[in-house]
Tab-separated table of C-alpha atoms in Angstrom:
chain	number	residue	atom	x	y	z
A	1	MET	CA	140.005	51.536	132.593
A	2	LEU	CA	138.908	48.664	134.565
A	3	PRO	CA	139.289	45.252	133.680
A	4	ALA	CA	135.823	44.555	134.592
A	5	ASP	CA	135.153	47.163	131.389
A	6	TYR	CA	136.355	44.281	129.401
A	7	VAL	CA	133.768	42.127	130.330
A	8	PHE	CA	131.202	45.006	129.908
A	9	GLY	CA	132.828	45.813	126.789
A	10	LEU	CA	132.133	42.385	125.570
A	11	ALA	CA	128.376	42.287	126.958
A	12	VAL	CA	127.472	45.352	124.847
A	13	ALA	CA	128.767	43.996	121.606
A	14	LEU	CA	127.090	40.606	122.617
A	15	VAL	CA	123.842	42.501	123.230
A	16	VAL	CA	124.479	44.807	119.527
A	17	THR	CA	125.102	41.127	118.144
A	18	PHE	CA	122.038	39.799	119.641
A	19	ASN	CA	119.787	42.733	118.026
A	20	LEU	CA	121.346	42.377	114.973
A	21	TYR	CA	120.976	38.102	114.696
A	22	PHE	CA	117.191	38.953	115.981
A	23	GLY	CA	115.953	41.983	114.766
A	24	LEU	CA	115.164	40.133	111.030
A	25	ARG	CA	113.644	37.206	112.497
A	26	ILE	CA	111.288	39.007	114.830
A	27	ASP	CA	108.508	39.828	113.102
A	28	ARG	CA	106.033	41.732	115.724
A	29	GLU	CA	106.264	45.298	115.959
A	30	ARG	CA	105.905	45.448	119.928
A	31	ILE	CA	108.075	42.587	122.198
A	32	ALA	CA	106.938	41.221	125.859
A	33	MET	CA	109.050	42.800	128.003
A	34	GLN	CA	107.638	41.205	131.554
A	35	TRP	CA	105.777	38.707	132.305
A	36	GLY	CA	103.353	37.394	135.136
A	37	ARG	CA	103.001	34.516	137.315
A	38	SER	CA	100.547	32.611	134.543
A	39	GLY	CA	103.368	33.001	132.487
A	40	ASP	CA	101.301	35.659	130.159
A	41	PRO	CA	102.996	38.655	128.675
A	42	THR	CA	102.045	41.941	131.497
A	43	TRP	CA	103.337	44.763	128.871
A	44	TYR	CA	104.992	45.145	125.952
A	45	ALA	CA	107.768	48.106	124.302
A	46	PRO	CA	108.010	48.635	120.540
A	47	LYS	CA	110.670	46.553	118.968
A	48	TRP	CA	113.066	49.301	118.349
A	49	PHE	CA	112.768	50.401	121.761
A	50	ALA	CA	113.113	47.066	123.595
A	51	MET	CA	115.954	45.946	121.134
A	52	TRP	CA	118.356	49.276	121.492
A	53	GLY	CA	117.125	50.328	124.554
A	54	MET	CA	119.736	48.190	126.294
A	55	VAL	CA	122.322	49.299	124.861
A	56	VAL	CA	121.634	52.655	126.163
A	57	PHE	CA	120.781	51.448	129.602
A	58	MET	CA	123.684	49.158	129.793
A	59	GLY	CA	125.894	53.104	128.969
A	60	ALA	CA	123.406	55.047	131.379
A	61	VAL	CA	124.295	52.479	134.522
A	62	ARG	CA	127.857	52.387	133.522
A	63	LEU	CA	128.137	55.901	133.695
A	64	PHE	CA	126.463	56.114	137.077
A	65	ILE	CA	128.752	53.346	138.378
A	66	TRP	CA	132.007	55.273	136.649
A	67	LEU	CA	130.307	58.887	138.497
A	68	ALA	CA	129.601	57.489	141.792
A	69	SER	CA	133.314	55.861	142.038
A	70	THR	CA	134.914	59.225	140.840
A	71	TYR	CA	132.700	61.486	142.861
A	72	ALA	CA	131.768	59.557	145.792
A	73	PRO	CA	134.374	56.659	146.535
A	74	ARG	CA	133.629	56.081	149.937
A	75	SER	CA	129.963	55.040	149.214
A	76	VAL	CA	131.034	52.571	146.734
A	77	HIS	CA	132.134	49.097	147.410
A	78	GLY	CA	132.445	46.020	144.742
A	79	VAL	CA	132.894	48.487	141.853
A	80	GLU	CA	134.392	45.736	139.727
A	81	LEU	CA	132.159	42.583	140.795
A	82	GLY	CA	129.249	45.028	140.442
A	83	ILE	CA	130.054	45.757	137.092
A	84	VAL	CA	130.805	42.319	135.543
A	85	ILE	CA	127.767	40.553	137.567
A	86	PHE	CA	125.778	43.598	135.629
A	87	SER	CA	127.231	42.703	132.769
A	88	VAL	CA	126.496	39.120	132.433
A	89	ILE	CA	122.839	39.627	133.954
A	90	ALA	CA	121.856	42.261	131.560
A	91	ALA	CA	123.364	40.446	128.375
A	92	GLY	CA	121.324	37.237	129.645
A	93	SER	CA	117.933	38.671	130.266
A	94	HIS	CA	118.430	40.737	126.983
A	95	LEU	CA	119.107	37.093	124.879
A	96	PHE	CA	115.786	35.791	126.849
A	97	VAL	CA	113.431	38.616	125.716
A	98	LEU	CA	114.687	38.599	122.120
A	99	MET	CA	114.223	34.364	122.125
A	100	LYS	CA	110.801	34.642	123.874
A	101	ALA	CA	109.900	37.054	121.324
A	102	ARG	CA	111.140	35.367	118.120
A	103	ALA	CA	109.302	32.343	119.666
A	104	ALA	CA	106.126	34.269	119.360
A	105	SER	CA	106.661	35.974	115.787
């Protein structure tokens, strides 16, 4: 286990906390996932998928990083920094999406 996994674990815990907090406060069944240059949503996802899909996505990316660093270590550089940056960006973007969804409700 890498020291960066503590940051990853904290980010996953934050995402779960955000889901539990915002889940009751978002009334719509579909959540905007991406916005165009004009600020209008370009596509929507079901609420459950938008919320809990991020946890699955984060786990899948971490698994991919582990597999790459285990089976092709010469091809992987900066694993710890990559995990930290990914964790911060994933949690931050998820919070942004949930806050926008709450404001639209």
